[in-house]
Amino acid sequence: SQQGEEDPQALSIQEGENATMNCSYKTSINNLQWYRQNSGRGLVHLILIRSNEREKHSGRLRVTLDTSKKSSSLLITASRAADTASYFCATASNDYKLSFGAGTTVTVRA
Amino acid sequence: GAGVSQSPSNKVTEKGKDVELRCDPISGHTALYWYRQSLGQGLEFLIYFQGNSAPDKSGLPSDRFSAERTGGSVSTLTIQRTQQEDSAVYLCASSFGGRREPQHFGDGTRLSIL
């Protein structure tokens, strides 16, 4: 069953703008991960944030986690055409299974 | 190095036929996962292999679905007597195991049941 829910479902932005998407989940977690999926390809791991962390950066990516609200956000700064993809959050709880949301489709216009 | 390899990349078959999907994980990865992704949806967990432990089959949707992993490496997902609702992209992932290890995905097999 899906635990994470991404918002918005779709996002269209101009190249150079920032893109923000959110993920909400229902049960307690060990960590939360973000993945990217280009059309027709598999998922690529972007970043992992542990339940005791509040913010994490990786290049142009910034992830926040608020365990009290059971939510996370992914910010992509200075977007590029190559950032066009679907982005999924995935939560890891007490075992090895990842529970994925339905994703946010991001389109970056040139 | 080589990533996760899945074959075939596309499979079209008639309803009622059996299909086999193959996954070749990254060398050294002990954990292997199968997921199903329907159009525009997230990933649905199917089955998990970890080393020599018994696999977690709790996500398999029916007894028509089975999977094996030979020699701790290559895995095959078999769907018997395929139905139209089995049409989806089947993704395989591997990792070093554990909750904090990122999963590395193949590009999937797009299965279409006519």
mmCIF file of C-alpha atoms in Angstrom:
data_model
loop_
_atom_site.group_PDB
_atom_site.id
_atom_site.type_symbol
_atom_site.label_atom_id
_atom_site.label_comp_id
_atom_site.label_asym_id
_atom_site.label_seq_id
_atom_site.Cartn_x
_atom_site.Cartn_y
_atom_site.Cartn_z
ATOM 1 C CA SER A 1 0.000 0.000 0.000
ATOM 2 C CA GLN A 2 1.189 3.539 -0.688
ATOM 3 C CA GLN A 3 2.131 5.562 2.347
ATOM 4 C CA GLY A 4 3.664 8.634 0.765
ATOM 5 C CA GLU A 5 1.527 11.100 -1.118
ATOM 6 C CA GLU A 6 3.164 13.767 -3.235
ATOM 7 C CA ASP A 7 1.752 17.185 -3.886
ATOM 8 C CA PRO A 8 1.296 18.625 -6.453
ATOM 9 C CA GLN A 9 0.658 15.823 -8.934
ATOM 10 C CA ALA A 10 2.169 17.924 -11.703
ATOM 11 C CA LEU A 11 4.314 21.043 -11.857
ATOM 12 C CA SER A 12 5.390 23.159 -14.827
ATOM 13 C CA ILE A 13 8.101 25.783 -14.394
ATOM 14 C CA GLN A 14 10.443 27.931 -16.454
ATOM 15 C CA GLU A 15 14.095 27.032 -16.689
ATOM 16 C CA GLY A 16 16.011 28.754 -13.919
ATOM 17 C CA GLU A 17 13.074 28.780 -11.498
ATOM 18 C CA ASN A 18 12.881 26.693 -8.351
ATOM 19 C CA ALA A 19 10.618 23.657 -8.065
ATOM 20 C CA THR A 20 9.123 22.568 -4.766
ATOM 21 C CA MET A 21 7.170 19.405 -4.132
ATOM 22 C CA ASN A 22 5.828 17.921 -0.939
ATOM 23 C CA CYS A 23 5.336 14.464 0.479
ATOM 24 C CA SER A 24 3.061 13.443 3.326
ATOM 25 C CA TYR A 25 3.057 10.076 5.035
ATOM 26 C CA LYS A 26 1.010 8.333 7.696
ATOM 27 C CA THR A 27 3.109 6.138 9.980
ATOM 28 C CA SER A 28 6.403 6.593 11.802
ATOM 29 C CA ILE A 29 9.503 6.193 9.669
ATOM 30 C CA ASN A 30 13.188 5.369 9.935
ATOM 31 C CA ASN A 31 14.079 7.460 6.901
ATOM 32 C CA LEU A 32 12.591 9.075 3.812
ATOM 33 C CA GLN A 33 14.116 8.905 0.362
ATOM 34 C CA TRP A 34 13.535 10.823 -2.851
ATOM 35 C CA TYR A 35 13.893 9.250 -6.273
ATOM 36 C CA ARG A 36 13.716 10.605 -9.821
ATOM 37 C CA GLN A 37 12.316 8.743 -12.809
ATOM 38 C CA ASN A 38 12.864 9.864 -16.366
ATOM 39 C CA SER A 39 10.315 8.746 -18.923
ATOM 40 C CA GLY A 40 10.720 5.061 -19.763
ATOM 41 C CA ARG A 41 13.547 4.540 -17.286
ATOM 42 C CA GLY A 42 14.003 3.139 -13.813
ATOM 43 C CA LEU A 43 14.174 5.198 -10.644
ATOM 44 C CA VAL A 44 17.350 6.954 -9.578
ATOM 45 C CA HIS A 45 18.077 7.581 -5.908
ATOM 46 C CA LEU A 46 18.532 11.288 -5.139
ATOM 47 C CA ILE A 47 18.790 11.740 -1.400
ATOM 48 C CA LEU A 48 17.997 10.067 1.926
ATOM 49 C CA ILE A 49 17.046 11.910 5.087
ATOM 50 C CA ARG A 50 16.924 10.138 8.425
ATOM 51 C CA SER A 51 14.110 10.611 10.910
ATOM 52 C CA ASN A 52 16.392 12.550 13.283
ATOM 53 C CA GLU A 53 17.462 14.989 10.573
ATOM 54 C CA ARG A 54 15.560 18.127 9.613
ATOM 55 C CA GLU A 55 17.302 19.281 6.473
ATOM 56 C CA LYS A 56 19.739 17.906 3.955
ATOM 57 C CA HIS A 57 21.417 19.298 0.852
ATOM 58 C CA SER A 58 22.889 17.662 -2.219
ATOM 59 C CA GLY A 59 23.971 19.941 -5.045
ATOM 60 C CA ARG A 60 20.859 21.822 -6.215
ATOM 61 C CA LEU A 61 18.592 19.661 -4.067
ATOM 62 C CA ARG A 62 17.323 20.576 -0.624
ATOM 63 C CA VAL A 63 15.187 18.200 1.391
ATOM 64 C CA THR A 64 13.389 18.975 4.615
ATOM 65 C CA LEU A 65 11.661 16.604 7.009
ATOM 66 C CA ASP A 66 9.100 17.468 9.662
ATOM 67 C CA THR A 67 8.271 14.314 11.587
ATOM 68 C CA SER A 68 5.699 16.122 13.745
ATOM 69 C CA LYS A 69 3.699 16.900 10.610
ATOM 70 C CA LYS A 70 4.723 13.692 8.857
ATOM 71 C CA SER A 71 5.810 15.615 5.814
ATOM 72 C CA SER A 72 8.849 16.260 3.649
ATOM 73 C CA SER A 73 9.651 18.667 0.877
ATOM 74 C CA LEU A 74 12.056 18.518 -2.052
ATOM 75 C CA LEU A 75 13.352 21.759 -3.516
ATOM 76 C CA ILE A 76 15.211 21.851 -6.815
ATOM 77 C CA THR A 77 16.934 25.192 -7.298
ATOM 78 C CA ALA A 78 17.820 26.814 -10.630
ATOM 79 C CA SER A 79 15.973 24.152 -12.593
ATOM 80 C CA ARG A 80 17.218 22.852 -15.925
ATOM 81 C CA ALA A 81 15.507 21.099 -18.810
ATOM 82 C CA ALA A 82 17.240 17.906 -17.691
ATOM 83 C CA ASP A 83 15.310 18.065 -14.399
ATOM 84 C CA THR A 84 12.125 17.194 -16.303
ATOM 85 C CA ALA A 85 11.061 13.911 -14.710
ATOM 86 C CA SER A 86 8.752 12.348 -12.128
ATOM 87 C CA TYR A 87 9.844 12.599 -8.518
ATOM 88 C CA PHE A 88 8.832 10.060 -5.883
ATOM 89 C CA CYS A 89 9.174 10.029 -2.147
ATOM 90 C CA ALA A 90 9.604 6.683 -0.434
ATOM 91 C CA THR A 91 9.416 5.939 3.261
ATOM 92 C CA ALA A 92 11.258 3.209 5.153
ATOM 93 C CA SER A 93 9.734 2.113 8.427
ATOM 94 C CA ASN A 94 10.655 -0.893 10.534
ATOM 95 C CA ASP A 95 11.787 -3.163 7.775
ATOM 96 C CA TYR A 96 13.453 -3.109 4.406
ATOM 97 C CA LYS A 97 10.366 -2.246 2.386
ATOM 98 C CA LEU A 98 10.056 1.143 0.787
ATOM 99 C CA SER A 99 6.577 2.567 0.395
ATOM 100 C CA PHE A 100 6.328 4.886 -2.626
ATOM 101 C CA GLY A 101 3.918 7.694 -3.389
ATOM 102 C CA ALA A 102 2.335 8.280 -6.788
ATOM 103 C CA GLY A 103 4.886 10.950 -7.696
ATOM 104 C CA THR A 104 5.063 14.541 -8.895
ATOM 105 C CA THR A 105 5.614 15.104 -12.605
ATOM 106 C CA VAL A 106 7.879 18.103 -13.180
ATOM 107 C CA THR A 107 8.173 19.804 -16.564
ATOM 108 C CA VAL A 108 10.874 22.422 -17.010
ATOM 109 C CA ARG A 109 10.198 24.720 -19.968
ATOM 110 C CA ALA A 110 13.125 26.175 -21.893
ATOM 111 C CA GLY B 1 30.227 -0.366 -13.349
ATOM 112 C CA ALA B 2 27.196 -2.183 -14.732
ATOM 113 C CA GLY B 3 23.831 -1.305 -13.293
ATOM 114 C CA VAL B 4 20.758 -3.458 -12.815
ATOM 115 C CA SER B 5 19.848 -5.152 -16.078
ATOM 116 C CA GLN B 6 16.336 -6.296 -16.950
ATOM 117 C CA SER B 7 15.119 -8.289 -19.922
ATOM 118 C CA PRO B 8 13.169 -8.138 -22.064
ATOM 119 C CA SER B 9 12.624 -4.383 -22.138
ATOM 120 C CA ASN B 10 9.226 -4.895 -23.742
ATOM 121 C CA LYS B 11 6.945 -7.921 -23.844
ATOM 122 C CA VAL B 12 3.633 -8.231 -25.626
ATOM 123 C CA THR B 13 1.714 -11.440 -25.132
ATOM 124 C CA GLU B 14 -1.762 -12.858 -25.372
ATOM 125 C CA LYS B 15 -4.023 -13.278 -22.386
ATOM 126 C CA GLY B 16 -3.579 -16.691 -20.803
ATOM 127 C CA LYS B 17 0.085 -17.109 -21.753
ATOM 128 C CA ASP B 18 2.901 -17.409 -19.214
ATOM 129 C CA VAL B 19 5.712 -14.837 -19.119
ATOM 130 C CA GLU B 20 9.151 -14.752 -17.520
ATOM 131 C CA LEU B 21 10.901 -11.525 -16.649
ATOM 132 C CA ARG B 22 14.589 -11.492 -15.799
ATOM 133 C CA CYS B 23 16.634 -9.280 -13.497
ATOM 134 C CA ASP B 24 20.415 -9.217 -13.227
ATOM 135 C CA PRO B 25 21.350 -7.195 -10.120
ATOM 136 C CA ILE B 26 24.496 -5.232 -9.396
ATOM 137 C CA SER B 27 27.315 -7.536 -8.426
ATOM 138 C CA GLY B 28 27.732 -7.737 -4.658
ATOM 139 C CA HIS B 29 24.233 -6.563 -3.850
ATOM 140 C CA THR B 30 22.569 -9.000 -1.474
ATOM 141 C CA ALA B 31 19.063 -7.562 -1.609
ATOM 142 C CA LEU B 32 16.795 -7.759 -4.647
ATOM 143 C CA TYR B 33 13.307 -6.289 -5.023
ATOM 144 C CA TRP B 34 10.544 -6.577 -7.600
ATOM 145 C CA TYR B 35 7.980 -3.782 -8.008
ATOM 146 C CA ARG B 36 5.068 -3.188 -10.338
ATOM 147 C CA GLN B 37 4.257 0.270 -11.699
ATOM 148 C CA SER B 38 0.962 0.891 -13.414
ATOM 149 C CA LEU B 39 0.556 3.875 -15.739
ATOM 150 C CA GLY B 40 0.961 7.145 -13.858
ATOM 151 C CA GLN B 41 1.176 5.396 -10.500
ATOM 152 C CA GLY B 42 3.744 4.815 -7.826
ATOM 153 C CA LEU B 43 5.506 1.543 -7.221
ATOM 154 C CA GLU B 44 3.758 -1.479 -5.762
ATOM 155 C CA PHE B 45 6.038 -3.833 -3.823
ATOM 156 C CA LEU B 46 5.892 -7.441 -5.019
ATOM 157 C CA ILE B 47 8.704 -9.517 -3.515
ATOM 158 C CA TYR B 48 12.037 -9.172 -1.687
ATOM 159 C CA PHE B 49 15.093 -11.442 -1.568
ATOM 160 C CA GLN B 50 17.897 -11.006 0.949
ATOM 161 C CA GLY B 51 20.877 -13.325 0.864
ATOM 162 C CA ASN B 52 19.919 -16.885 1.737
ATOM 163 C CA SER B 53 16.881 -15.889 3.786
ATOM 164 C CA ALA B 54 13.383 -16.926 2.795
ATOM 165 C CA PRO B 55 11.948 -14.317 0.417
ATOM 166 C CA ASP B 56 9.195 -11.929 1.479
ATOM 167 C CA LYS B 57 6.396 -12.692 -0.964
ATOM 168 C CA SER B 58 3.767 -10.636 0.814
ATOM 169 C CA GLY B 59 3.267 -8.249 -2.120
ATOM 170 C CA LEU B 60 2.521 -10.844 -4.795
ATOM 171 C CA PRO B 61 -1.056 -10.103 -5.959
ATOM 172 C CA SER B 62 -2.089 -13.688 -6.672
ATOM 173 C CA ASP B 63 -0.761 -17.247 -6.857
ATOM 174 C CA ARG B 64 -0.208 -16.723 -10.591
ATOM 175 C CA PHE B 65 2.872 -14.709 -9.635
ATOM 176 C CA SER B 66 6.093 -16.343 -8.481
ATOM 177 C CA ALA B 67 9.751 -15.438 -8.357
ATOM 178 C CA GLU B 68 13.042 -17.102 -7.700
ATOM 179 C CA ARG B 69 16.595 -16.001 -7.264
ATOM 180 C CA THR B 70 19.251 -18.479 -8.248
ATOM 181 C CA GLY B 71 22.662 -18.480 -6.623
ATOM 182 C CA GLY B 72 21.950 -15.231 -4.870
ATOM 183 C CA SER B 73 22.201 -13.338 -8.137
ATOM 184 C CA VAL B 74 19.856 -13.411 -11.137
ATOM 185 C CA SER B 75 16.128 -13.373 -10.425
ATOM 186 C CA THR B 76 13.169 -14.419 -12.554
ATOM 187 C CA LEU B 77 9.606 -13.209 -12.043
ATOM 188 C CA THR B 78 7.053 -15.544 -13.603
ATOM 189 C CA ILE B 79 3.419 -14.685 -14.275
ATOM 190 C CA GLN B 80 1.239 -17.624 -15.236
ATOM 191 C CA ARG B 81 -2.021 -17.410 -17.184
ATOM 192 C CA THR B 82 -1.607 -13.687 -17.721
ATOM 193 C CA GLN B 83 -4.594 -11.362 -17.445
ATOM 194 C CA GLN B 84 -5.079 -7.892 -18.933
ATOM 195 C CA GLU B 85 -4.767 -6.319 -15.476
ATOM 196 C CA ASP B 86 -1.203 -7.655 -15.335
ATOM 197 C CA SER B 87 -0.206 -5.046 -17.925
ATOM 198 C CA ALA B 88 2.301 -2.733 -16.250
ATOM 199 C CA VAL B 89 5.995 -1.951 -15.993
ATOM 200 C CA TYR B 90 7.822 -4.446 -13.783
ATOM 201 C CA LEU B 91 10.851 -2.917 -12.087
ATOM 202 C CA CYS B 92 13.682 -4.695 -10.358
ATOM 203 C CA ALA B 93 16.004 -3.067 -7.839
ATOM 204 C CA SER B 94 19.020 -4.230 -5.865
ATOM 205 C CA SER B 95 20.920 -2.901 -2.886
ATOM 206 C CA PHE B 96 23.399 -3.877 -0.176
ATOM 207 C CA GLY B 97 20.365 -4.475 2.060
ATOM 208 C CA GLY B 98 19.055 -2.552 5.040
ATOM 209 C CA ARG B 99 16.697 0.368 5.398
ATOM 210 C CA ARG B 100 19.312 3.049 4.750
ATOM 211 C CA GLU B 101 20.777 1.637 1.582
ATOM 212 C CA PRO B 102 19.561 3.289 -1.624
ATOM 213 C CA GLN B 103 17.960 0.964 -4.115
ATOM 214 C CA HIS B 104 19.346 0.819 -7.633
ATOM 215 C CA PHE B 105 16.743 0.226 -10.309
ATOM 216 C CA GLY B 106 16.760 -1.331 -13.737
ATOM 217 C CA ASP B 107 14.826 0.266 -16.575
ATOM 218 C CA GLY B 108 12.014 -2.235 -16.221
ATOM 219 C CA THR B 109 10.067 -4.578 -18.463
ATOM 220 C CA ARG B 110 6.974 -3.067 -20.038
ATOM 221 C CA LEU B 111 4.433 -5.897 -20.166
ATOM 222 C CA SER B 112 1.361 -5.615 -22.375
ATOM 223 C CA ILE B 113 -1.327 -8.282 -22.297
ATOM 224 C CA LEU B 114 -3.597 -8.327 -25.342
#
